Every structure is written in structure tokens, then in C-alpha cells.
PDB file of C-alpha atoms and ligand atoms in Angstrom:
ATOM      1  CA  UNK A 210     118.005  83.521  96.063  1.00 52.00           C
ATOM      2  CA  UNK A 211     116.716  83.074  92.493  1.00 78.00           C
ATOM      3  CA  UNK A 212     112.882  83.791  94.283  1.00 93.00           C
ATOM      4  CA  UNK A 213     110.064  85.103  92.267  1.00 96.00           C
ATOM      5  CA  UNK A 214     109.415  89.272  93.808  1.00 98.00           C
ATOM      6  CA  UNK A 215     106.402  90.593  94.561  1.00 98.00           C
ATOM      7  CA  UNK A 216     105.766  94.126  95.270  1.00 98.00           C
ATOM      8  CA  UNK A 217     102.227  94.630  96.370  1.00 98.00           C
ATOM      9  CA  UNK A 218      99.979  97.437  97.452  1.00 98.00           C
ATOM     10  CA  UNK A 219      96.908  96.967  99.817  1.00 98.00           C
ATOM     11  CA  UNK A 220      94.891  99.339  99.200  1.00 98.00           C
ATOM     12  CA  UNK A 221      92.483  98.549 102.145  1.00 98.00           C
ATOM     13  CA  UNK A 222      89.400 100.756 102.558  1.00 98.00           C
ATOM     14  CA  UNK A 223      90.810 103.698 100.845  1.00 98.00           C
ATOM     15  CA  UNK A 224      90.074 105.604  97.407  1.00 98.00           C
ATOM     16  CA  UNK A 225      87.187 106.442  95.571  1.00 98.00           C
ATOM     17  CA  UNK A 226      86.543 105.334  92.497  1.00 98.00           C
ATOM     18  CA  UNK A 227      87.640 108.570  89.934  1.00 98.00           C
ATOM     19  CA  UNK A 228      91.145 108.071  92.580  1.00 98.00           C
ATOM     20  CA  UNK A 229      91.828 104.785  92.091  1.00 98.00           C
ATOM     21  CA  UNK A 230      91.580 104.444  88.641  1.00 98.00           C
ATOM     22  CA  UNK A 231      94.557 107.448  88.412  1.00 98.00           C
ATOM     23  CA  UNK A 232      96.098 105.385  90.964  1.00 98.00           C
ATOM     24  CA  UNK A 233      96.462 102.994  88.077  1.00 98.00           C
ATOM     25  CA  UNK A 234      97.110 105.226  85.655  1.00 98.00           C
ATOM     26  CA  UNK A 235      99.537 106.727  87.337  1.00 98.00           C
ATOM     27  CA  UNK A 236     101.066 103.142  88.182  1.00 98.00           C
ATOM     28  CA  UNK A 237     101.705 102.462  84.630  1.00 98.00           C
ATOM     29  CA  UNK A 238     103.367 104.971  83.381  1.00 98.00           C
ATOM     30  CA  UNK A 239     105.616 105.427  86.015  1.00 98.00           C
ATOM     31  CA  UNK A 240     106.186 101.474  85.399  1.00 98.00           C
ATOM     32  CA  UNK A 241     106.952 101.803  81.088  1.00 96.00           C
ATOM     33  CA  UNK A 242     110.497 100.092  80.597  1.00 94.00           C
ATOM     34  CA  UNK A 243     109.694  97.936  84.329  1.00 95.00           C
ATOM     35  CA  UNK A 244     109.427  94.131  84.746  1.00 94.00           C
ATOM     36  CA  UNK A 245     108.757  94.000  88.032  1.00 97.00           C
ATOM     37  CA  UNK A 246     105.811  91.962  89.477  1.00 97.00           C
ATOM     38  CA  UNK A 247     103.748  94.013  91.070  1.00 98.00           C
ATOM     39  CA  UNK A 248     100.093  93.379  93.047  1.00 98.00           C
ATOM     40  CA  UNK A 249      97.180  95.258  93.757  1.00 98.00           C
ATOM     41  CA  UNK A 250      94.369  95.355  96.635  1.00 98.00           C
ATOM     42  CA  UNK A 251      92.152  97.694  95.131  1.00 98.00           C
ATOM     43  CA  UNK A 252      88.279  98.069  97.291  1.00 98.00           C
ATOM     44  CA  UNK A 253      85.929  95.230  95.699  1.00 98.00           C
ATOM     45  CA  UNK A 254      84.276  97.327  93.688  1.00 98.00           C
ATOM     46  CA  UNK A 255      86.769  98.339  92.438  1.00 98.00           C
ATOM     47  CA  UNK A 256      88.574  95.460  91.182  1.00 98.00           C
ATOM     48  CA  UNK A 257      86.858  94.715  87.743  1.00 98.00           C
ATOM     49  CA  UNK A 258      87.471  97.192  85.984  1.00 98.00           C
ATOM     50  CA  UNK A 259      91.221  98.409  87.181  1.00 98.00           C
ATOM     51  CA  UNK A 260      92.086  94.666  86.256  1.00 98.00           C
ATOM     52  CA  UNK A 261      90.649  95.066  83.283  1.00 98.00           C
ATOM     53  CA  UNK A 262      92.870  98.730  83.455  1.00 98.00           C
ATOM     54  CA  UNK A 263      95.965  96.009  84.046  1.00 98.00           C
ATOM     55  CA  UNK A 264      95.603  93.061  81.402  1.00 97.00           C
ATOM     56  CA  UNK A 265      98.910  92.352  79.930  1.00 96.00           C
ATOM     57  CA  UNK A 266     100.694  94.968  82.423  1.00 97.00           C
ATOM     58  CA  UNK A 267     103.446  94.370  84.608  1.00 96.00           C
ATOM     59  CA  UNK A 268     100.488  95.045  87.521  1.00 98.00           C
ATOM     60  CA  UNK A 269      97.847  92.153  88.703  1.00 98.00           C
ATOM     61  CA  UNK A 270      95.121  92.192  90.882  1.00 98.00           C
ATOM     62  CA  UNK A 271      93.456  90.763  94.009  1.00 98.00           C
ATOM     63  CA  UNK A 272      91.052  91.094  96.393  1.00 98.00           C
ATOM     64  CA  UNK A 273      91.681  91.942 100.105  1.00 98.00           C
ATOM     65  CA  UNK A 274      89.706  89.219 101.240  1.00 98.00           C
ATOM     66  CA  UNK A 275      86.601  86.805 100.395  1.00 98.00           C
ATOM     67  CA  UNK A 276      84.663  84.329 101.720  1.00 98.00           C
ATOM     68  CA  UNK A 277      85.628  80.360 101.446  1.00 98.00           C
ATOM     69  CA  UNK A 278      81.928  79.483 100.031  1.00 98.00           C
ATOM     70  CA  UNK A 279      81.931  79.291  96.580  1.00 98.00           C
ATOM     71  CA  UNK A 280      77.974  80.491  97.050  1.00 98.00           C
ATOM     72  CA  UNK A 281      75.000  80.702  99.461  1.00 98.00           C
ATOM     73  CA  UNK A 282      73.130  83.278 101.758  1.00 98.00           C
ATOM     74  CA  UNK A 283      76.701  85.580 102.741  1.00 98.00           C
ATOM     75  CA  UNK A 284      75.317  88.867 103.038  1.00 98.00           C
ATOM     76  CA  UNK A 285      78.081  91.115 102.485  1.00 97.00           C
ATOM     77  CA  UNK A 286      80.263  88.262 101.645  1.00 98.00           C
ATOM     78  CA  UNK A 287      82.386  87.856  97.666  1.00 98.00           C
ATOM     79  CA  UNK A 288      82.692  83.873  97.107  1.00 98.00           C
ATOM     80  CA  UNK A 289      85.761  82.804  95.421  1.00 98.00           C
ATOM     81  CA  UNK A 290      84.354  82.959  91.738  1.00 98.00           C
ATOM     82  CA  UNK A 291      83.402  86.411  92.023  1.00 98.00           C
ATOM     83  CA  UNK A 292      86.844  87.170  92.909  1.00 98.00           C
ATOM     84  CA  UNK A 293      88.254  85.424  89.740  1.00 98.00           C
ATOM     85  CA  UNK A 294      85.329  86.244  87.438  1.00 98.00           C
ATOM     86  CA  UNK A 295      86.314  90.070  88.654  1.00 98.00           C
ATOM     87  CA  UNK A 296      89.819  89.688  86.609  1.00 98.00           C
ATOM     88  CA  UNK A 297      91.743  88.700  89.932  1.00 98.00           C
ATOM     89  CA  UNK A 298      94.951  86.379  89.938  1.00 98.00           C
ATOM     90  CA  UNK A 299      95.778  86.915  94.066  1.00 98.00           C
ATOM     91  CA  UNK A 300      93.185  86.940  97.443  1.00 98.00           C
ATOM     92  CA  UNK A 301      95.333  88.217 100.482  1.00 98.00           C
ATOM     93  CA  UNK A 302      93.723  85.725 102.917  1.00 98.00           C
ATOM     94  CA  UNK A 303      94.436  86.640 106.518  1.00 98.00           C
ATOM     95  CA  UNK A 304      95.701  89.993 107.298  1.00 98.00           C
ATOM     96  CA  UNK A 305      96.065  90.777 110.429  1.00 97.00           C
ATOM     97  CA  UNK A 306      92.595  93.530 110.206  1.00 97.00           C
ATOM     98  CA  UNK A 307      90.770  90.309 109.191  1.00 98.00           C
ATOM     99  CA  UNK A 308      92.030  88.467 112.070  1.00 98.00           C
ATOM    100  CA  UNK A 309      91.991  91.043 114.926  1.00 96.00           C
ATOM    101  CA  UNK A 310      89.554  94.233 113.913  1.00 97.00           C
ATOM    102  CA  UNK A 311      87.172  91.079 112.519  1.00 98.00           C
ATOM    103  CA  UNK A 312      88.063  88.393 114.538  1.00 98.00           C
ATOM    104  CA  UNK A 313      89.554  85.701 111.746  1.00 98.00           C
ATOM    105  CA  UNK A 314      90.067  82.593 113.441  1.00 98.00           C
ATOM    106  CA  UNK A 315      93.129  80.412 112.022  1.00 98.00           C
ATOM    107  CA  UNK A 316      90.754  78.034 111.421  1.00 98.00           C
ATOM    108  CA  UNK A 317      88.553  80.307 109.431  1.00 98.00           C
ATOM    109  CA  UNK A 318      92.062  80.932 107.417  1.00 98.00           C
ATOM    110  CA  UNK A 319      93.104  77.626 106.526  1.00 98.00           C
ATOM    111  CA  UNK A 320      89.398  77.036 104.516  1.00 98.00           C
ATOM    112  CA  UNK A 321      89.643  80.528 102.763  1.00 98.00           C
ATOM    113  CA  UNK A 322      93.689  78.754 101.589  1.00 98.00           C
ATOM    114  CA  UNK A 323      91.727  75.755 100.577  1.00 98.00           C
ATOM    115  CA  UNK A 324      89.186  78.054  98.988  1.00 98.00           C
ATOM    116  CA  UNK A 325      91.958  80.083  97.364  1.00 98.00           C
ATOM    117  CA  UNK A 326      93.380  76.862  96.462  1.00 98.00           C
ATOM    118  CA  UNK A 327      90.153  74.593  94.902  1.00 98.00           C
ATOM    119  CA  UNK A 328      89.695  78.182  92.919  1.00 98.00           C
ATOM    120  CA  UNK A 329      92.601  79.023  91.199  1.00 98.00           C
ATOM    121  CA  UNK A 330      93.266  81.960  92.610  1.00 98.00           C
ATOM    122  CA  UNK A 331      96.397  82.568  94.520  1.00 98.00           C
ATOM    123  CA  UNK A 332      96.748  83.265  98.084  1.00 98.00           C
ATOM    124  CA  UNK A 333      99.140  85.710  99.815  1.00 98.00           C
ATOM    125  CA  UNK A 334      98.577  84.567 103.587  1.00 98.00           C
ATOM    126  CA  UNK A 335      98.874  86.579 106.336  1.00 98.00           C
ATOM    127  CA  UNK A 336     101.255  86.496 109.807  1.00 98.00           C
ATOM    128  CA  UNK A 337     102.302  88.306 112.427  1.00 98.00           C
ATOM    129  CA  UNK A 338     102.939  89.008 115.989  1.00 98.00           C
ATOM    130  CA  UNK A 339     101.371  91.016 118.421  1.00 97.00           C
ATOM    131  CA  UNK A 340     103.249  93.492 120.085  1.00 95.00           C
ATOM    132  CA  UNK A 341     102.892  91.858 123.041  1.00 95.00           C
ATOM    133  CA  UNK A 342     103.945  88.797 121.536  1.00 97.00           C
ATOM    134  CA  UNK A 343     106.744  89.660 120.577  1.00 96.00           C
ATOM    135  CA  UNK A 344     107.951  91.492 124.166  1.00 94.00           C
ATOM    136  CA  UNK A 345     106.619  87.904 125.382  1.00 97.00           C
ATOM    137  CA  UNK A 346     109.206  86.283 123.668  1.00 97.00           C
ATOM    138  CA  UNK A 347     106.505  84.336 122.121  1.00 98.00           C
ATOM    139  CA  UNK A 348     106.753  85.457 117.822  1.00 97.00           C
ATOM    140  CA  UNK A 349     107.780  81.689 117.313  1.00 98.00           C
ATOM    141  CA  UNK A 350     105.452  80.402 118.602  1.00 98.00           C
ATOM    142  CA  UNK A 351     101.965  82.570 116.627  1.00 98.00           C
ATOM    143  CA  UNK A 352     103.950  81.749 113.543  1.00 98.00           C
ATOM    144  CA  UNK A 353     103.788  78.505 113.981  1.00 98.00           C
ATOM    145  CA  UNK A 354     100.642  78.100 115.219  1.00 98.00           C
ATOM    146  CA  UNK A 355      99.410  80.297 111.963  1.00 98.00           C
ATOM    147  CA  UNK A 356     101.642  78.698 109.270  1.00 98.00           C
ATOM    148  CA  UNK A 357     100.538  75.447 110.273  1.00 98.00           C
ATOM    149  CA  UNK A 358      96.848  76.433 110.098  1.00 98.00           C
ATOM    150  CA  UNK A 359      97.438  78.227 107.246  1.00 98.00           C
ATOM    151  CA  UNK A 360      98.592  75.111 105.315  1.00 98.00           C
ATOM    152  CA  UNK A 361      96.891  72.586 107.725  1.00 98.00           C
ATOM    153  CA  UNK A 362      95.338  69.964 105.103  1.00 98.00           C
ATOM    154  CA  UNK A 363      96.727  71.623 102.349  1.00 98.00           C
ATOM    155  CA  UNK A 364      99.527  69.752  99.465  1.00 98.00           C
ATOM    156  CA  UNK A 365     102.185  70.717  98.827  1.00 98.00           C
ATOM    157  CA  UNK A 366     101.641  70.770  95.386  1.00 98.00           C
ATOM    158  CA  UNK A 367      99.105  73.277  95.372  1.00 98.00           C
ATOM    159  CA  UNK A 368     101.389  75.052  98.612  1.00 98.00           C
ATOM    160  CA  UNK A 369     104.426  75.510  96.254  1.00 97.00           C
ATOM    161  CA  UNK A 370     101.361  78.532  94.623  1.00 97.00           C
ATOM    162  CA  UNK A 371     101.356  79.766  98.040  1.00 97.00           C
ATOM    163  CA  UNK A 372     102.836  83.196  98.791  1.00 98.00           C
ATOM    164  CA  UNK A 373     103.576  84.561 102.383  1.00 98.00           C
ATOM    165  CA  UNK A 374     103.729  88.222 104.350  1.00 98.00           C
ATOM    166  CA  UNK A 375     104.263  88.437 107.406  1.00 98.00           C
ATOM    167  CA  UNK A 376     103.300  91.788 108.838  1.00 98.00           C
ATOM    168  CA  UNK A 377     104.014  91.836 112.458  1.00 97.00           C
ATOM    169  CA  UNK A 378     100.823  93.836 113.863  1.00 96.00           C
ATOM    170  CA  UNK A 379     103.041  96.580 115.725  1.00 96.00           C
ATOM    171  CA  UNK A 380     104.694  97.448 112.861  1.00 96.00           C
ATOM    172  CA  UNK A 381     101.264  98.139 111.004  1.00 94.00           C
ATOM    173  CA  UNK A 382     100.250 101.296 110.136  1.00 90.00           C
ATOM    174  CA  UNK A 383     102.128 103.052 113.219  1.00 92.00           C
ATOM    175  CA  UNK A 384     105.139 104.477 111.110  1.00 90.00           C
ATOM    176  CA  UNK A 385     107.381 101.765 113.443  1.00 91.00           C
ATOM    177  CA  UNK A 386     109.014  99.503 110.537  1.00 92.00           C
ATOM    178  CA  UNK A 387     110.544  96.322 111.924  1.00 93.00           C
ATOM    179  CA  UNK A 388     114.204  96.291 111.340  1.00 96.00           C
ATOM    180  CA  UNK A 389     115.488  94.380 108.637  1.00 97.00           C
ATOM    181  CA  UNK A 390     116.954  92.049 110.594  1.00 98.00           C
ATOM    182  CA  UNK A 391     113.974  92.005 112.395  1.00 97.00           C
ATOM    183  CA  UNK A 392     112.018  91.114 109.307  1.00 98.00           C
ATOM    184  CA  UNK A 393     114.525  89.070 107.964  1.00 98.00           C
ATOM    185  CA  UNK A 394     114.961  86.698 111.205  1.00 98.00           C
ATOM    186  CA  UNK A 395     111.394  86.495 111.426  1.00 98.00           C
ATOM    187  CA  UNK A 396     110.646  85.536 107.186  1.00 98.00           C
ATOM    188  CA  UNK A 397     114.078  82.298 108.286  1.00 98.00           C
ATOM    189  CA  UNK A 398     111.098  81.353 110.711  1.00 98.00           C
ATOM    190  CA  UNK A 399     108.341  81.413 108.170  1.00 98.00           C
ATOM    191  CA  UNK A 400     110.622  79.306 105.848  1.00 98.00           C
ATOM    192  CA  UNK A 401     111.857  77.357 108.629  1.00 98.00           C
ATOM    193  CA  UNK A 402     107.858  76.365 109.605  1.00 98.00           C
ATOM    194  CA  UNK A 403     107.189  75.636 106.146  1.00 98.00           C
ATOM    195  CA  UNK A 404     110.689  73.204 105.332  1.00 98.00           C
ATOM    196  CA  UNK A 405     109.400  71.545 107.977  1.00 98.00           C
ATOM    197  CA  UNK A 406     105.939  71.284 107.199  1.00 98.00           C
ATOM    198  CA  UNK A 407     107.412  70.178 102.861  1.00 98.00           C
ATOM    199  CA  UNK A 408     110.675  70.247 102.527  1.00 98.00           C
ATOM    200  CA  UNK A 409     113.334  72.998 101.881  1.00 98.00           C
ATOM    201  CA  UNK A 410     112.902  72.730  98.750  1.00 97.00           C
ATOM    202  CA  UNK A 411     110.008  74.533  98.921  1.00 98.00           C
ATOM    203  CA  UNK A 412     111.027  76.730 101.646  1.00 98.00           C
ATOM    204  CA  UNK A 413     113.906  77.919  99.399  1.00 97.00           C
ATOM    205  CA  UNK A 414     111.428  78.451  96.829  1.00 97.00           C
ATOM    206  CA  UNK A 415     108.474  80.134  99.116  1.00 98.00           C
ATOM    207  CA  UNK A 416     109.028  83.839  98.138  1.00 98.00           C
ATOM    208  CA  UNK A 417     107.969  85.825 101.779  1.00 98.00           C
ATOM    209  CA  UNK A 418     107.166  89.345 101.766  1.00 98.00           C
ATOM    210  CA  UNK A 419     107.772  92.031 104.479  1.00 98.00           C
ATOM    211  CA  UNK A 420     104.578  94.946 105.891  1.00 97.00           C
ATOM    212  CA  UNK A 421     104.211  96.991 107.745  1.00 97.00           C
ATOM    213  CA  UNK A 422     104.822 100.882 107.259  1.00 96.00           C
ATOM    214  CA  UNK A 423     107.535 100.223 104.311  1.00 97.00           C
ATOM    215  CA  UNK A 424     108.001 103.450 102.904  1.00 97.00           C
ATOM    216  CA  UNK A 425     110.502 105.224 100.131  1.00 98.00           C
ATOM    217  CA  UNK A 426     113.532 105.920 103.209  1.00 97.00           C
ATOM    218  CA  UNK A 427     113.421 102.111 104.279  1.00 97.00           C
ATOM    219  CA  UNK A 428     112.817  99.587 101.782  1.00 98.00           C
ATOM    220  CA  UNK A 429     116.463 100.301 100.649  1.00 98.00           C
ATOM    221  CA  UNK A 430     117.555  98.049 104.067  1.00 98.00           C
ATOM    222  CA  UNK A 431     115.004  95.616 103.788  1.00 98.00           C
ATOM    223  CA  UNK A 432     115.461  94.466 100.189  1.00 98.00           C
ATOM    224  CA  UNK A 433     118.845  93.923 100.993  1.00 97.00           C
ATOM    225  CA  UNK A 434     118.162  91.488 103.356  1.00 97.00           C
ATOM    226  CA  UNK A 435     118.301  87.110 101.585  1.00 96.00           C
ATOM    227  CA  UNK A 436     115.267  86.311 103.227  1.00 97.00           C
ATOM    228  CA  UNK A 437     113.201  89.390 101.949  1.00 98.00           C
ATOM    229  CA  UNK A 438     111.252  88.728  98.356  1.00 98.00           C
ATOM    230  CA  UNK A 439     109.383  91.817  98.535  1.00 98.00           C
ATOM    231  CA  UNK A 440     106.715  94.024 100.583  1.00 98.00           C
ATOM    232  CA  UNK A 441     103.334  94.340 101.574  1.00 98.00           C
ATOM    233  CA  UNK A 442     102.546  97.801 101.252  1.00 98.00           C
ATOM    234  CA  UNK A 443      99.759  99.856 102.878  1.00 98.00           C
ATOM    235  CA  UNK A 444      99.757 103.577 103.184  1.00 98.00           C
ATOM    236  CA  UNK A 445     102.981 104.494 100.511  1.00 98.00           C
ATOM    237  CA  UNK A 446     100.571 102.122  98.535  1.00 98.00           C
ATOM    238  CA  UNK A 447      98.117 104.918  98.094  1.00 98.00           C
ATOM    239  CA  UNK A 448     100.044 108.202  95.750  1.00 98.00           C
ATOM    240  CA  UNK A 449     101.601 106.880  92.714  1.00 98.00           C
ATOM    241  CA  UNK A 450     104.640 108.145  94.145  1.00 98.00           C
ATOM    242  CA  UNK A 451     106.090 106.719  96.866  1.00 98.00           C
ATOM    243  CA  UNK A 452     105.091 103.325  95.579  1.00 98.00           C
ATOM    244  CA  UNK A 453     107.249 103.698  92.130  1.00 98.00           C
ATOM    245  CA  UNK A 454     109.581 105.079  94.322  1.00 98.00           C
ATOM    246  CA  UNK A 455     109.863 101.209  96.499  1.00 98.00           C
ATOM    247  CA  UNK A 456     108.734  99.084  93.556  1.00 98.00           C
ATOM    248  CA  UNK A 457     112.294 100.346  92.297  1.00 98.00           C
ATOM    249  CA  UNK A 458     114.185  99.669  94.946  1.00 97.00           C
ATOM    250  CA  UNK A 459     117.812  98.540  93.652  1.00 95.00           C
TER     251      UNK A 459
HETATM  252  P1  LIG B 278     101.414 100.198 106.085  1.00 92.07           P
HETATM  253  O1  LIG B 278     102.378  99.804 105.100  1.00 92.07           O
HETATM  254  O2  LIG B 278     100.241 101.697 106.514  1.00 92.07           O
HETATM  255  O3  LIG B 278     101.505  99.902 107.924  1.00 92.07           O
HETATM  256  O4  LIG B 278     100.226  98.714 105.763  1.00 92.07           O
HETATM  257  C1  LIG B 278     101.170  97.489 106.037  1.00 92.07           C
HETATM  258  C2  LIG B 278      99.979  96.446 105.421  1.00 92.07           C
HETATM  259  O5  LIG B 278      99.324  96.117 107.144  1.00 92.07           O
HETATM  260  C3  LIG B 278     100.148  96.208 103.602  1.00 92.07           C
HETATM  261  O6  LIG B 278      98.723  95.163 104.574  1.00 92.07           O
END
């Protein structure tokens, strides 16, 4: 399809500094001679150090979240300029844990997407339905609300620099991976929604990653699907061996 492919690892709230640095060393070693685009999302305190380690390699670094304001009295938050300053190219916006554990709304997510573009950070925008929404046949509606919400007021030029991650909430951290067919259908739906907003050309060139219990033993089937342009891996990205196996999928 000629779309950009991305293999991303979201470390969530795991790893000591020493473990984090060790994991990056292992990945860099294992990626010698590999030209795939890899992105890692370490915890905030290690991002700058890890970004420095990865400069000039196939690994880019992103933050797991950020605030939308440039600065201010927002204790515990990090700003877009801080993300940039730390050497991060990407930011995850609207991860399901942000939406469902920390109560982030579509409106807040839209503000963060706007801020990412304003400050030259590439957002990986996460969408996905809950189990009961899928069981009630509401997946399409949920994706529509999340995509329209995230892109509200975003120009086509900026939208063309975004990446989407479809992460069905019922598949995250549960070991219950979506079948390749379920994921491919949802990705097609995401692309149709982008096409409604910005036209087919943009929809067809936007990478859509799958996330939710991706492991070395289920990556092949997912990666074989036309609409799946890479993955956003949680648990299996915490060990160099398993993440490398995923990245090297044929
Ligand atoms: P798991 O791979 O652990 O299910 O996590 C997926 C995820 O949330 C990545 O952002």
C-alpha cells in the first residue's frame, strides 16, 4: 500500500531507570541492520536520556501523554515544549487508560491534538471501543465520535501528519487479541471516517496501528492485513526479545 509502517512500544508505568536503559541497549543491538521505524514511549523521567541514546538510530521516542497548555500552574503535568525539549518526536494522545482511568474526554483529547501540531509534535491518536460497546454493536459509532472529536478544527495539512492507533479496550492487557479480521474491519472504518473528513487520499496514506495484546505469536496474522500498518505494543514491548520478534515480523 506504500503507507508508512510503525512498530511502537508503550512502556506505561513500568521500569526503573536502569532497566529502561538496559532495554534500549538491547533493542539498539537487536535492530542493527534493520530499517523499520520503531517508536518507544518510556515513562517521562527517562525520556530525555533515552532520546539521546536513540538519536541517529531507527528508534524514535515519544511521550505517553502531555498537557495542552504551553506552560502554567498545572502541578504534575508536562507541556508540549517539554516534550519537544526532551527530544521526543511523538506523543500518544487519548490512550484508553487516559480516557477510561483518568477520565479524558474527546474535547480534552482534541485540545491535546491541536497542541501537538502547534508545537511540532506528531500525535499518535488512540481510539477504541469498550467490550459492552462492541457487544451492543456500537463500535462504529464510538470510532466516529472519537475520530471526529480528535480532529475537530484540525487542518488537512496537520491531519496528514497524524498516526492513528486502534486499541479496542477489551483487548488491552487482557491477552484477548482482536482477530486480524476484527482489527482490519475497524481500521477500514477508521480510514472511512478520515476519508469523510479529509478525502480518500489522506485516509489512504495515514498509518493505522493496532494495539491490544500484540505478542510474537499473533503478530503475523495482524501484520498480513492490508489496513494494519504496524502495532502499538504494551506488555510485549517491555522485553527486548519479544519486542524485537514483533518488529521483525515478515
Ligand atoms: P498490551 O499490549 O499490554 O495489551 O497493551 C496495549 C496498549 O495499551 C498499548 O498502548
